[in-house]
Short mmCIF file of C-alpha atoms and ligand atoms in Angstrom, two decimals:
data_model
loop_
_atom_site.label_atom_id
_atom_site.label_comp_id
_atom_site.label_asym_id
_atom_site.label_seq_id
_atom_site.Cartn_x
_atom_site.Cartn_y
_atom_site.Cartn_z
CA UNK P 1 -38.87 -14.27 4.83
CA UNK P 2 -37.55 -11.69 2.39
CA UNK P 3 -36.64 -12.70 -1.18
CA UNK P 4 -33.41 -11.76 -1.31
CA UNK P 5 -29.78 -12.10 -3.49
CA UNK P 6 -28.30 -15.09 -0.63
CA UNK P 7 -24.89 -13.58 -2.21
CA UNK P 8 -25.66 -10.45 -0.88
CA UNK P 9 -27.09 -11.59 2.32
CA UNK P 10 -23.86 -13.50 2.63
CA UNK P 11 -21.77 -10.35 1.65
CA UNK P 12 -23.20 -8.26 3.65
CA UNK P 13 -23.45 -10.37 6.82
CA UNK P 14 -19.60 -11.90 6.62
CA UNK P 15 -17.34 -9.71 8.31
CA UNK P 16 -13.92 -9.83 6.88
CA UNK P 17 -10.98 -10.58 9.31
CA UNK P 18 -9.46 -7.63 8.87
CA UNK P 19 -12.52 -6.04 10.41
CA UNK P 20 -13.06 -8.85 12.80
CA UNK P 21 -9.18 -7.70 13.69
CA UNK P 22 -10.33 -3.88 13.71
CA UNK P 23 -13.40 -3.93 15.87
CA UNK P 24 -11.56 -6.80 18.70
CA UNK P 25 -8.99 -3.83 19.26
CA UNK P 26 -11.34 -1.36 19.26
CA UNK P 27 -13.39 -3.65 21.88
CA UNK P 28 -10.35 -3.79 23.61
CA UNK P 29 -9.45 -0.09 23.66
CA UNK P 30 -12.86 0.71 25.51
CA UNK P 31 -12.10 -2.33 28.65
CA UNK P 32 -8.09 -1.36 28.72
CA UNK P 33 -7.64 2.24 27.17
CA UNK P 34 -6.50 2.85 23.81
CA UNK P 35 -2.85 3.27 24.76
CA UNK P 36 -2.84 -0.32 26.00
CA UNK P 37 -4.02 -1.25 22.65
CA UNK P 38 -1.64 -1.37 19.87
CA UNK P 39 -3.91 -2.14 16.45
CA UNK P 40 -2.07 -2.83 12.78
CA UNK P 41 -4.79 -3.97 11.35
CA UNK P 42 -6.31 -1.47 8.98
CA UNK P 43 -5.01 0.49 6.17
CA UNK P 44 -6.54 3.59 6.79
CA UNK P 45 -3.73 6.55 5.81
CA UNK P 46 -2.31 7.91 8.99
CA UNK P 47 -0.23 10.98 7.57
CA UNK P 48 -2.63 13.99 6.80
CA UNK P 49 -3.34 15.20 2.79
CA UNK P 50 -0.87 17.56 2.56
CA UNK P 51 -1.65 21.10 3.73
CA UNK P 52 -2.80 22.12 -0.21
CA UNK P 53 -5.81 19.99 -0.29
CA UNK P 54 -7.42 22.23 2.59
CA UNK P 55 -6.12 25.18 0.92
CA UNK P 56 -7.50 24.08 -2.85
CA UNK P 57 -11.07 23.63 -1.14
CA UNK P 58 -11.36 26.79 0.21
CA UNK P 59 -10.32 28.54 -3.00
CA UNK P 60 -12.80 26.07 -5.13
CA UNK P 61 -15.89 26.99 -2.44
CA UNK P 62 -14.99 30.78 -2.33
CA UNK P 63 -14.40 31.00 -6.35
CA UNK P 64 -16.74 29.10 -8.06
CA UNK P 65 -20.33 28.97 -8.46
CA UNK P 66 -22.18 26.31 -6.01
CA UNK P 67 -24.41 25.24 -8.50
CA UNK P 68 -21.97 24.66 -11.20
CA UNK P 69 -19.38 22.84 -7.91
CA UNK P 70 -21.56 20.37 -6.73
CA UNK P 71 -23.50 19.77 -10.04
CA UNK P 72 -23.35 16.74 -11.56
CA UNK P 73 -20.40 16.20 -14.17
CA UNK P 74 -20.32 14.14 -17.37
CA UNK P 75 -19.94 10.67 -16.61
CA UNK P 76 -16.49 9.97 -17.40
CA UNK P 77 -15.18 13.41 -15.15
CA UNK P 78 -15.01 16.76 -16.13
CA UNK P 79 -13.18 17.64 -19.42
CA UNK P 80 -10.64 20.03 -18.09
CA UNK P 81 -9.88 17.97 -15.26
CA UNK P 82 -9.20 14.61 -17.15
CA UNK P 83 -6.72 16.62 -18.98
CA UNK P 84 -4.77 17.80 -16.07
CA UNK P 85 -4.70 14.33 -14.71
CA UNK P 86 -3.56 13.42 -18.36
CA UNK P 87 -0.89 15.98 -18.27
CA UNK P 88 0.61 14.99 -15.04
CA UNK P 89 0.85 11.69 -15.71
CA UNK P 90 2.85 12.73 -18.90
CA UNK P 91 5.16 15.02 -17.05
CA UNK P 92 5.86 12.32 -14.58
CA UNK P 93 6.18 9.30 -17.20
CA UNK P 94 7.41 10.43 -20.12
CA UNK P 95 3.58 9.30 -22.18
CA UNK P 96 1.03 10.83 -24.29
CA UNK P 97 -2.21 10.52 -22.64
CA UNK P 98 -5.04 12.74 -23.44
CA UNK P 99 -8.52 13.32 -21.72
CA UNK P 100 -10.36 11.05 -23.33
CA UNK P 101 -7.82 8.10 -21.69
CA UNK P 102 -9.37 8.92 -18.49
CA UNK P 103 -12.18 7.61 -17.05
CA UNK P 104 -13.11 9.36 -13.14
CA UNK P 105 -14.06 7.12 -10.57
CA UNK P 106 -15.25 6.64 -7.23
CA UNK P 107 -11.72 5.02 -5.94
CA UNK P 108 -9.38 2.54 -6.73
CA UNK P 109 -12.18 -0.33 -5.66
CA UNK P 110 -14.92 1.26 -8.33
CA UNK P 111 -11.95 1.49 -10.85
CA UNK P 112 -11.52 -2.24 -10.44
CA UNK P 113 -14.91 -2.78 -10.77
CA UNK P 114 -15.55 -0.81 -13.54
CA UNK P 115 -12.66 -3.04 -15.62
CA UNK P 116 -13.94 -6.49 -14.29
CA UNK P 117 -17.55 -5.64 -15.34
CA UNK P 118 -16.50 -4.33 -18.53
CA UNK P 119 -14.56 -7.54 -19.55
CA UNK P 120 -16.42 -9.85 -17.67
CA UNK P 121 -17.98 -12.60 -19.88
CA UNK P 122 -19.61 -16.57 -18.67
CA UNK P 123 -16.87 -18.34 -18.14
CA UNK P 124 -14.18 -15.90 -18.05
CA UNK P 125 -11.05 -16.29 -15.50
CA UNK P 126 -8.78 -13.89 -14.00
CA UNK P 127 -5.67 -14.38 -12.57
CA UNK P 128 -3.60 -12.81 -9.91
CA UNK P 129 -1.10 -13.99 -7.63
CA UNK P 130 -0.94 -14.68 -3.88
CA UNK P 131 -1.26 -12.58 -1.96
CA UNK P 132 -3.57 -10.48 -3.07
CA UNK P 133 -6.68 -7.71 -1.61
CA UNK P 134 -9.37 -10.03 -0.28
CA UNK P 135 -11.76 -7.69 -2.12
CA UNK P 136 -10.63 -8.78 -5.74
CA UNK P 137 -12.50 -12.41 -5.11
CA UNK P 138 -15.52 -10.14 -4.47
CA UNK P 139 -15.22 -7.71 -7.51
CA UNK P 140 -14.38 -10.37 -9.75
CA UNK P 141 -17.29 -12.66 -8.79
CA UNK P 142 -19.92 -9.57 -9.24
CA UNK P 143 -18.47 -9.31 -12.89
CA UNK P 144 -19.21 -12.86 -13.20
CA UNK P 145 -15.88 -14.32 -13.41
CA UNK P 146 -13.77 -16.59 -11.89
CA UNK P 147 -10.39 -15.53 -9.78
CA UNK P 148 -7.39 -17.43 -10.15
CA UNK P 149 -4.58 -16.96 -7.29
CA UNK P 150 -1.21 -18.14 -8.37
CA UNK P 151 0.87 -19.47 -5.19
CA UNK P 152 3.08 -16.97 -3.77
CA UNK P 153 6.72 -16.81 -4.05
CA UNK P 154 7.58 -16.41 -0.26
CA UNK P 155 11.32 -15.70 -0.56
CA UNK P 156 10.49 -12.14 -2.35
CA UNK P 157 7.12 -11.81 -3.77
CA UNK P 158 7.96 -11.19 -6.81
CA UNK P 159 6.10 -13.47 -9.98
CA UNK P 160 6.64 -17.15 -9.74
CA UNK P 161 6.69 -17.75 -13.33
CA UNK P 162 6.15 -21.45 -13.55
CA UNK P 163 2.98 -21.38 -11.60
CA UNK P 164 1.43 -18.54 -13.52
CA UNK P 165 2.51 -20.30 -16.40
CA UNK P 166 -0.10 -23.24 -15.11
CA UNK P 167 -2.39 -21.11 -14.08
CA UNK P 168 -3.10 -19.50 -17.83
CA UNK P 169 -5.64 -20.76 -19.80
CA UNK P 170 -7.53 -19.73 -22.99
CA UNK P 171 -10.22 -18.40 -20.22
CA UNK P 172 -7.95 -15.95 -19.13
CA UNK P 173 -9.60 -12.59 -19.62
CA UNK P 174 -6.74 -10.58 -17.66
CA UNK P 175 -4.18 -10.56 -14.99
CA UNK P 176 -4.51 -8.59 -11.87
CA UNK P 177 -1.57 -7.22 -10.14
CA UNK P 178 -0.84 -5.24 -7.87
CA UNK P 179 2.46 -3.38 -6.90
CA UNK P 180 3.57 -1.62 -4.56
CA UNK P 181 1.31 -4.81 -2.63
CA UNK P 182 -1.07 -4.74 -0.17
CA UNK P 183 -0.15 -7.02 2.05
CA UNK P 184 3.39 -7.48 1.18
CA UNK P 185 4.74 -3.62 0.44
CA UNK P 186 6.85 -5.72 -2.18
CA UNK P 187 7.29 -3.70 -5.36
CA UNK P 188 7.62 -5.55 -8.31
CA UNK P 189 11.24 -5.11 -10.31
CA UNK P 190 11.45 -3.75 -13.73
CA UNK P 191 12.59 -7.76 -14.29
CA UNK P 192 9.27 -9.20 -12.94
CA UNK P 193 7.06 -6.98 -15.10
CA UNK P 194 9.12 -6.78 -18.10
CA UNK P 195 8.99 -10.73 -18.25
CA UNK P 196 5.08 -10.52 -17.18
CA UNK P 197 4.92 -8.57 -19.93
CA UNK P 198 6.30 -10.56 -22.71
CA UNK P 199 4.25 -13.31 -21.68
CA UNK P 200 1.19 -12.15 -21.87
CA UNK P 201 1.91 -11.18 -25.38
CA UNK P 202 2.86 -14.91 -25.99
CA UNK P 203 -0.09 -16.16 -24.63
CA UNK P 204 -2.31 -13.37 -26.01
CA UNK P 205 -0.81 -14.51 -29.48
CA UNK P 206 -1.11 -18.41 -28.45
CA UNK P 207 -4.88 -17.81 -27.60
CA UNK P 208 -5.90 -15.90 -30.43
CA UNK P 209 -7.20 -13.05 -27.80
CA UNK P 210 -5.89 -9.92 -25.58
CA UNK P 211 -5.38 -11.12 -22.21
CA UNK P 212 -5.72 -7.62 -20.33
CA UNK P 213 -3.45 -6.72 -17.32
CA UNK P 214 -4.96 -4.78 -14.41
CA UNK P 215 -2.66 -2.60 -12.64
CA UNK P 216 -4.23 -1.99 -9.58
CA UNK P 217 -2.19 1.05 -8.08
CA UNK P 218 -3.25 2.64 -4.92
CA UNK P 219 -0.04 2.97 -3.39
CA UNK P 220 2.06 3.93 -6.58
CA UNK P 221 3.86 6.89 -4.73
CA UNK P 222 3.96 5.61 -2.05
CA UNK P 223 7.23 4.31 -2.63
CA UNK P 224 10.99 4.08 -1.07
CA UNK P 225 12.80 2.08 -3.64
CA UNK P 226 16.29 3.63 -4.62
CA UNK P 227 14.60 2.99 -8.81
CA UNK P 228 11.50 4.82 -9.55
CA UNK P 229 9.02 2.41 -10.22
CA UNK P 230 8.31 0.66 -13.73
CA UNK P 231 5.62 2.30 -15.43
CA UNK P 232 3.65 -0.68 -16.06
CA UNK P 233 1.96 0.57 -19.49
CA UNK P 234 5.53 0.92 -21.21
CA UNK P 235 6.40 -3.32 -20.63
CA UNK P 236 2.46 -4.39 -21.99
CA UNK P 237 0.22 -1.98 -24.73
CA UNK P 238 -2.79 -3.33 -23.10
CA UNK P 239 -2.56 -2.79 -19.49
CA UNK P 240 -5.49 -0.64 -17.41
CA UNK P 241 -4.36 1.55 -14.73
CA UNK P 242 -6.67 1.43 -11.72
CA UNK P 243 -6.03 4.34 -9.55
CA UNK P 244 -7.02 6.53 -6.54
CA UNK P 245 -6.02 8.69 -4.44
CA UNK P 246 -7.12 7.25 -1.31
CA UNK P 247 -3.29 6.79 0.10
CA UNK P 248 -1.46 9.05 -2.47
CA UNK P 249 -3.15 12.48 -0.73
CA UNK P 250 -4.24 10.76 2.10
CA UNK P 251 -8.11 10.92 1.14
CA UNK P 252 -9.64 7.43 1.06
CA UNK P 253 -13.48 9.06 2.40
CA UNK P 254 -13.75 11.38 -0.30
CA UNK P 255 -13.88 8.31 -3.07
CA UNK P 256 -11.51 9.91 -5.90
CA UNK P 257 -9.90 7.63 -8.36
CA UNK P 258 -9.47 7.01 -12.34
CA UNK P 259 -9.26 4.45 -14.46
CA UNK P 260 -6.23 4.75 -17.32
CA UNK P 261 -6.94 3.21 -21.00
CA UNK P 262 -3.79 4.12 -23.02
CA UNK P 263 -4.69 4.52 -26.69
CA UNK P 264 -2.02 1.45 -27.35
CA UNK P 265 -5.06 -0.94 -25.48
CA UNK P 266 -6.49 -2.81 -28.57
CA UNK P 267 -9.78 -1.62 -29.35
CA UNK P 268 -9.44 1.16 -27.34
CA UNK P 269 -12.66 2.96 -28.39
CA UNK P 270 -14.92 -0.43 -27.25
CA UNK P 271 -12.92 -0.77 -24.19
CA UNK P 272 -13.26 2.81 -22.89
CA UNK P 273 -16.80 2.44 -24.00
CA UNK P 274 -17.48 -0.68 -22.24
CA UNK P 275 -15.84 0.84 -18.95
CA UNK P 276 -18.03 3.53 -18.96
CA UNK P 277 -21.38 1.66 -19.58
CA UNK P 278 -19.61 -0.45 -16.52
CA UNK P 279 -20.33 2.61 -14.47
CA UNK P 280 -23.50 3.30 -16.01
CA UNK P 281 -25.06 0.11 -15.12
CA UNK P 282 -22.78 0.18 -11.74
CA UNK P 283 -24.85 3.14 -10.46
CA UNK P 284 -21.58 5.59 -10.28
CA UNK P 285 -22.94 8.57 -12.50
CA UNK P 286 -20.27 10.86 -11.99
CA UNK P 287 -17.33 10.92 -9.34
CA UNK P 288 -17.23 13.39 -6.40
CA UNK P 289 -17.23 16.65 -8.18
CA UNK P 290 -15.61 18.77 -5.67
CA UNK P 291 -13.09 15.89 -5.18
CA UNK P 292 -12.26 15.87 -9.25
CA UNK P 293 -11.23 19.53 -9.19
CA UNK P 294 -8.84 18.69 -5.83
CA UNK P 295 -7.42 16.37 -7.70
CA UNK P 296 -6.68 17.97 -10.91
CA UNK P 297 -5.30 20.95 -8.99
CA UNK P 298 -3.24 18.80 -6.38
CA UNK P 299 -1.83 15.68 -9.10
CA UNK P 300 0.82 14.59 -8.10
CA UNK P 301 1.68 15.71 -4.91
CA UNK P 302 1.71 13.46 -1.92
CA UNK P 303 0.95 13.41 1.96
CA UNK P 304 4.31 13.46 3.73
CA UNK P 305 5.73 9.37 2.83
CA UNK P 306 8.38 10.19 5.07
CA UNK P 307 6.50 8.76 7.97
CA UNK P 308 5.47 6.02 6.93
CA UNK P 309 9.62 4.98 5.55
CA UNK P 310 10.54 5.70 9.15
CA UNK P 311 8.10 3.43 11.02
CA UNK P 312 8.95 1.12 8.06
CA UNK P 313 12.54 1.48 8.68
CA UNK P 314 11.75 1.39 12.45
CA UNK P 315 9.60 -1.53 12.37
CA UNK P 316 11.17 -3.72 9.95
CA UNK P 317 14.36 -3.28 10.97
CA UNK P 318 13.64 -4.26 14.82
CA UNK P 319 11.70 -7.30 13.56
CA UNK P 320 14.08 -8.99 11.82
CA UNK P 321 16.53 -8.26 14.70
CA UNK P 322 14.48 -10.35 16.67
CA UNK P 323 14.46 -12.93 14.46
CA UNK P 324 11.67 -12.58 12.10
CA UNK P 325 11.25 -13.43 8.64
CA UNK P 326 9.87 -10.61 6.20
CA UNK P 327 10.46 -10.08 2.51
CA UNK P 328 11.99 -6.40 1.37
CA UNK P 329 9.10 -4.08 1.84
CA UNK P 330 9.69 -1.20 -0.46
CA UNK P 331 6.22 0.28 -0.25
CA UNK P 332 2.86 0.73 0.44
CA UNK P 333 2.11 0.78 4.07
CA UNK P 334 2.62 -2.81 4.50
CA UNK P 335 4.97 -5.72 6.48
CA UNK P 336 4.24 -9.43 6.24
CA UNK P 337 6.26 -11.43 7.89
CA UNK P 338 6.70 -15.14 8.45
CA UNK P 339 4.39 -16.65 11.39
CA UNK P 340 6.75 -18.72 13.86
CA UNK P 341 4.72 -21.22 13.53
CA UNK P 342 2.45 -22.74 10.27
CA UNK P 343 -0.86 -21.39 11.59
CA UNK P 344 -1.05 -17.59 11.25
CA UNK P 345 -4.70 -17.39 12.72
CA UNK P 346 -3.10 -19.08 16.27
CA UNK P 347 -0.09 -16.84 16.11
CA UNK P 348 -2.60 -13.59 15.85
CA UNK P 349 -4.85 -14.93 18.44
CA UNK P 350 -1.45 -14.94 21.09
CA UNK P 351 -0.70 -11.42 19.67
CA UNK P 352 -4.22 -10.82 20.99
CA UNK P 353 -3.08 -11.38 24.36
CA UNK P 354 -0.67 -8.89 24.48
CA UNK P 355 -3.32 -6.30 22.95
CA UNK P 356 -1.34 -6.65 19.89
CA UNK P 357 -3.44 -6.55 16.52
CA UNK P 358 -2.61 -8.05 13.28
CA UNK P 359 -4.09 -9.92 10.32
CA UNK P 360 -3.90 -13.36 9.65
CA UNK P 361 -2.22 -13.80 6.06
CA UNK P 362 -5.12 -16.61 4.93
CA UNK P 363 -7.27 -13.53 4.60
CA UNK P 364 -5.37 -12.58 1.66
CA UNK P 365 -4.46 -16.32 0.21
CA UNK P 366 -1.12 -16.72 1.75
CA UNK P 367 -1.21 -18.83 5.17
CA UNK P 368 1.66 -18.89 7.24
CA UNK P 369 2.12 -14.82 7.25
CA UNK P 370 0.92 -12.03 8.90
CA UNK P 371 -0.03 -8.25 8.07
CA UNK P 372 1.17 -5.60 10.17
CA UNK P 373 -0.26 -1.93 9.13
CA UNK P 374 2.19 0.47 9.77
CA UNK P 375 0.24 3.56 8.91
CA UNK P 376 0.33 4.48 12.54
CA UNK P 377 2.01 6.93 14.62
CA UNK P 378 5.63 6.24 15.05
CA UNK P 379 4.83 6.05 18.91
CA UNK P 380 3.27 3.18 18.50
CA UNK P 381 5.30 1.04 16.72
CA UNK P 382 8.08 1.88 19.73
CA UNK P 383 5.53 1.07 21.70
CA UNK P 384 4.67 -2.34 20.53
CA UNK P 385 8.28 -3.28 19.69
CA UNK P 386 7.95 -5.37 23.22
CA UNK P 387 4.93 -7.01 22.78
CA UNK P 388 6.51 -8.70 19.02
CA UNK P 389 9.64 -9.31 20.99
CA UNK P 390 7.61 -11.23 23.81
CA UNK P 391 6.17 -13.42 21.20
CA UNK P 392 9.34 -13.95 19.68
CA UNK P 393 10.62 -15.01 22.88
CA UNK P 394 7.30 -17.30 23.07
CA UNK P 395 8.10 -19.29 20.65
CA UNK P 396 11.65 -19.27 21.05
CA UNK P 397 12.77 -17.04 18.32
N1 PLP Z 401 -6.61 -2.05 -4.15
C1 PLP Z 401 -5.84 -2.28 -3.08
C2 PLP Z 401 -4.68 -3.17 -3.22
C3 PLP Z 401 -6.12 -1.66 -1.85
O1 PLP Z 401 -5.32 -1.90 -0.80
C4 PLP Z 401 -7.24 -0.82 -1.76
C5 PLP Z 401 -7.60 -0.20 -0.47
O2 PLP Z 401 -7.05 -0.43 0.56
C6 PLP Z 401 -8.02 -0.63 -2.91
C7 PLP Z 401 -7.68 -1.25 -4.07
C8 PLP Z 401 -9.24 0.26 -2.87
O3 PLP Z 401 -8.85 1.58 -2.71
P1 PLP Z 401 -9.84 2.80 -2.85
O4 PLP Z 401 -9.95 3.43 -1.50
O5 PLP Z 401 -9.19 3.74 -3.79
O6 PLP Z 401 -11.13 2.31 -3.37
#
């Protein structure tokens, strides 16, 4: 039998339930018709990149040079296009960035990766709280550390304070968050990372090292909170930005993301340096060229949001009128309400009868829930509105 990495084999063979969820409807779809079939299970953008992406790649395939457009570009993105990004970020948030703070990347999930394997050290733990991407347990474990999930606080999401409190030690190499949240849609308050902040620079100062803080932000504009959302940087000097533009524009196949260093990060020079040897040794080499200059020319626009606020309106709004339990979703594409009863994975298996898809919430640390993806037509989320009232009339809601 092949020699082979058994953490690999086991990666590679493990389906993960939100998959499991995704190919049971789409099993489904092909015995009962896919308009019998009503799937919330993935988070694959539903609302088109808005009509200038199209438009920009035209102009970029009819203007420039082949050669020179799907070349390779340096490492770290091209020069002129870190600075736009740059720039629009300092339009939008008031900052200072420059090129050289930006670091191109093949998504959100290779931005992660390149700041986990650029900090990662034996022994090193990172924290983030419950609950969180499934993938993080992955990414951190290939940088060789350890993740930490800090119990949820069901009534709102937000930071439970005394548990990540217990959950710090001098291991901690950085905190991973994560807002607006995938699976909650709960955007964290100015409050929540304000205080985050300030303890981190306590315990950085108790320790006698930086404890990093990850922002993982996919979903940042994708956002229907009355405040605009903290810009995590300004509560904590050394936060990382991990970005993409997978749900922003709509364009999670074309693998287009960035990873922010402010200069305010201590040791900014070894930590830029160390996230681009990350990508080195990663295999990245460059991200998506074409992809680079569509971003730089489309920064921050967005596909139209205002689909996915009405089937959040929609949605949420008829849940809880039938009884449900679900914490303020202000974002993302995400609901996860309370399961009527403890065990999520036996609530999603009676959705399955009804040809009604969701995800357990133990897939992302936090039993007793369940994610509904409502980055869907609107059609279908009238459509389903029986099949969650049946269940809520199972189990005597
Ligand atoms: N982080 C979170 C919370 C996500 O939900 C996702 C994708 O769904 C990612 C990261 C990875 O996104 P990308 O497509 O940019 O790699």
């Amino acid at each position: 039998m092949a020699r082979l990495s058994q953490r690999m084999v086991a990666l590679g063979t493990a389906r993960s339930e939100i998959r499991e969820a995704f190919a049971f409807a789409q099993a489904r779809a092909a015995v009962v018709g896919p308009e019998n079939v009503d799937d919330f299970s993935i988070g694959n953008p539903s609302v088109p990149a808005p009509p200038s992406v199209a438009e920009t790649i035209h102009r970029l395939v009819d203007e420039i040079d082949p050669v020179a457009l799907h070349g390779y570009t340096p490492a770290q993105g091209a020069p002129d296009v870190r600075q736009a990004l740059a720039e629009d970020l300092n339009g939008r948030f008031g900052t200072s960035y420059d090129k050289d703070c930006l670091y191109l990347t093949v998504g959100a999930a290779a931005s992660l990766c390149c700041c986990l394997s650029a900090m990662g050290c034996e022994g090193d733990e990172f924290i983030t709280f419950a609950p969180y991407f499934p993938e993080y347990k992955v990414f951190v474990e290939s940088a060789g550390g350890k993740l930490i999930a800090v119990p949820a606080d069901i009534e709102d999401f937000q930071i439970d304070f005394a548990a990540f409190e217990q959950a710090l030690s001098p291991n901690t190499k950085a905190v991973i968050i994560n807002t607006p949240n995938n699976p909650t849609g709960v955007v964290y308050s100015r409050k929540t990372v304000e205080k985050l902040g300030r303890m981190l620079e306590d315990k950085s100062r108790e320790y006698g090292h930086t404890i990093y803080l990850i922002s993982d932000e996919p979903y940042r504009e994708i956002s229907y909170a009355d405040e605009p959302l903290p810009w995590v940087p300004s509560y904590y000097a050394n936060t990382l930005i991990c970005y993409s533009y997978s749900k922003s524009l709509s364009l999670p196949g074309q693998r287009i993301g960035y990873v922010l260093v402010p200069r305010t990060v201590e040791d900014f020079d070894l930590v830029y340096a160390a996230i681009a040897g990350a990508g080195r040794a990663l295999g990245y080499v460059c991200a998506p060229a074409l992809f680079q200059l569509v971003a730089a020319r489309c920064a921050g626009q967005t596909a139209d949001i205002s689909i996915y606020k009405k089937n959040r309106d929609v949605l949420l709004n008829a849940l809880r009128e039938m009884g449900y339990t679900c914490a303020q979703p202000d974002g993302a594409f995400y609901l996860f309400p309370r399961t009527p009863e403890p065990d999520a994975k036996a609530f999603c298996e009676k959705a399955k009868a009804y040809d009604l898809v969701l995800v357990p919430g133990d897939s992302f640390g936090c039993p007793g829930h369940v994610r509904i993806s409502y980055c869907v037509p609107t059609e279908q989320i009238l459509r389903a509105l029986p099949k969650f009232r049946k269940l809520a009339d199972d189990y005597g809601l």
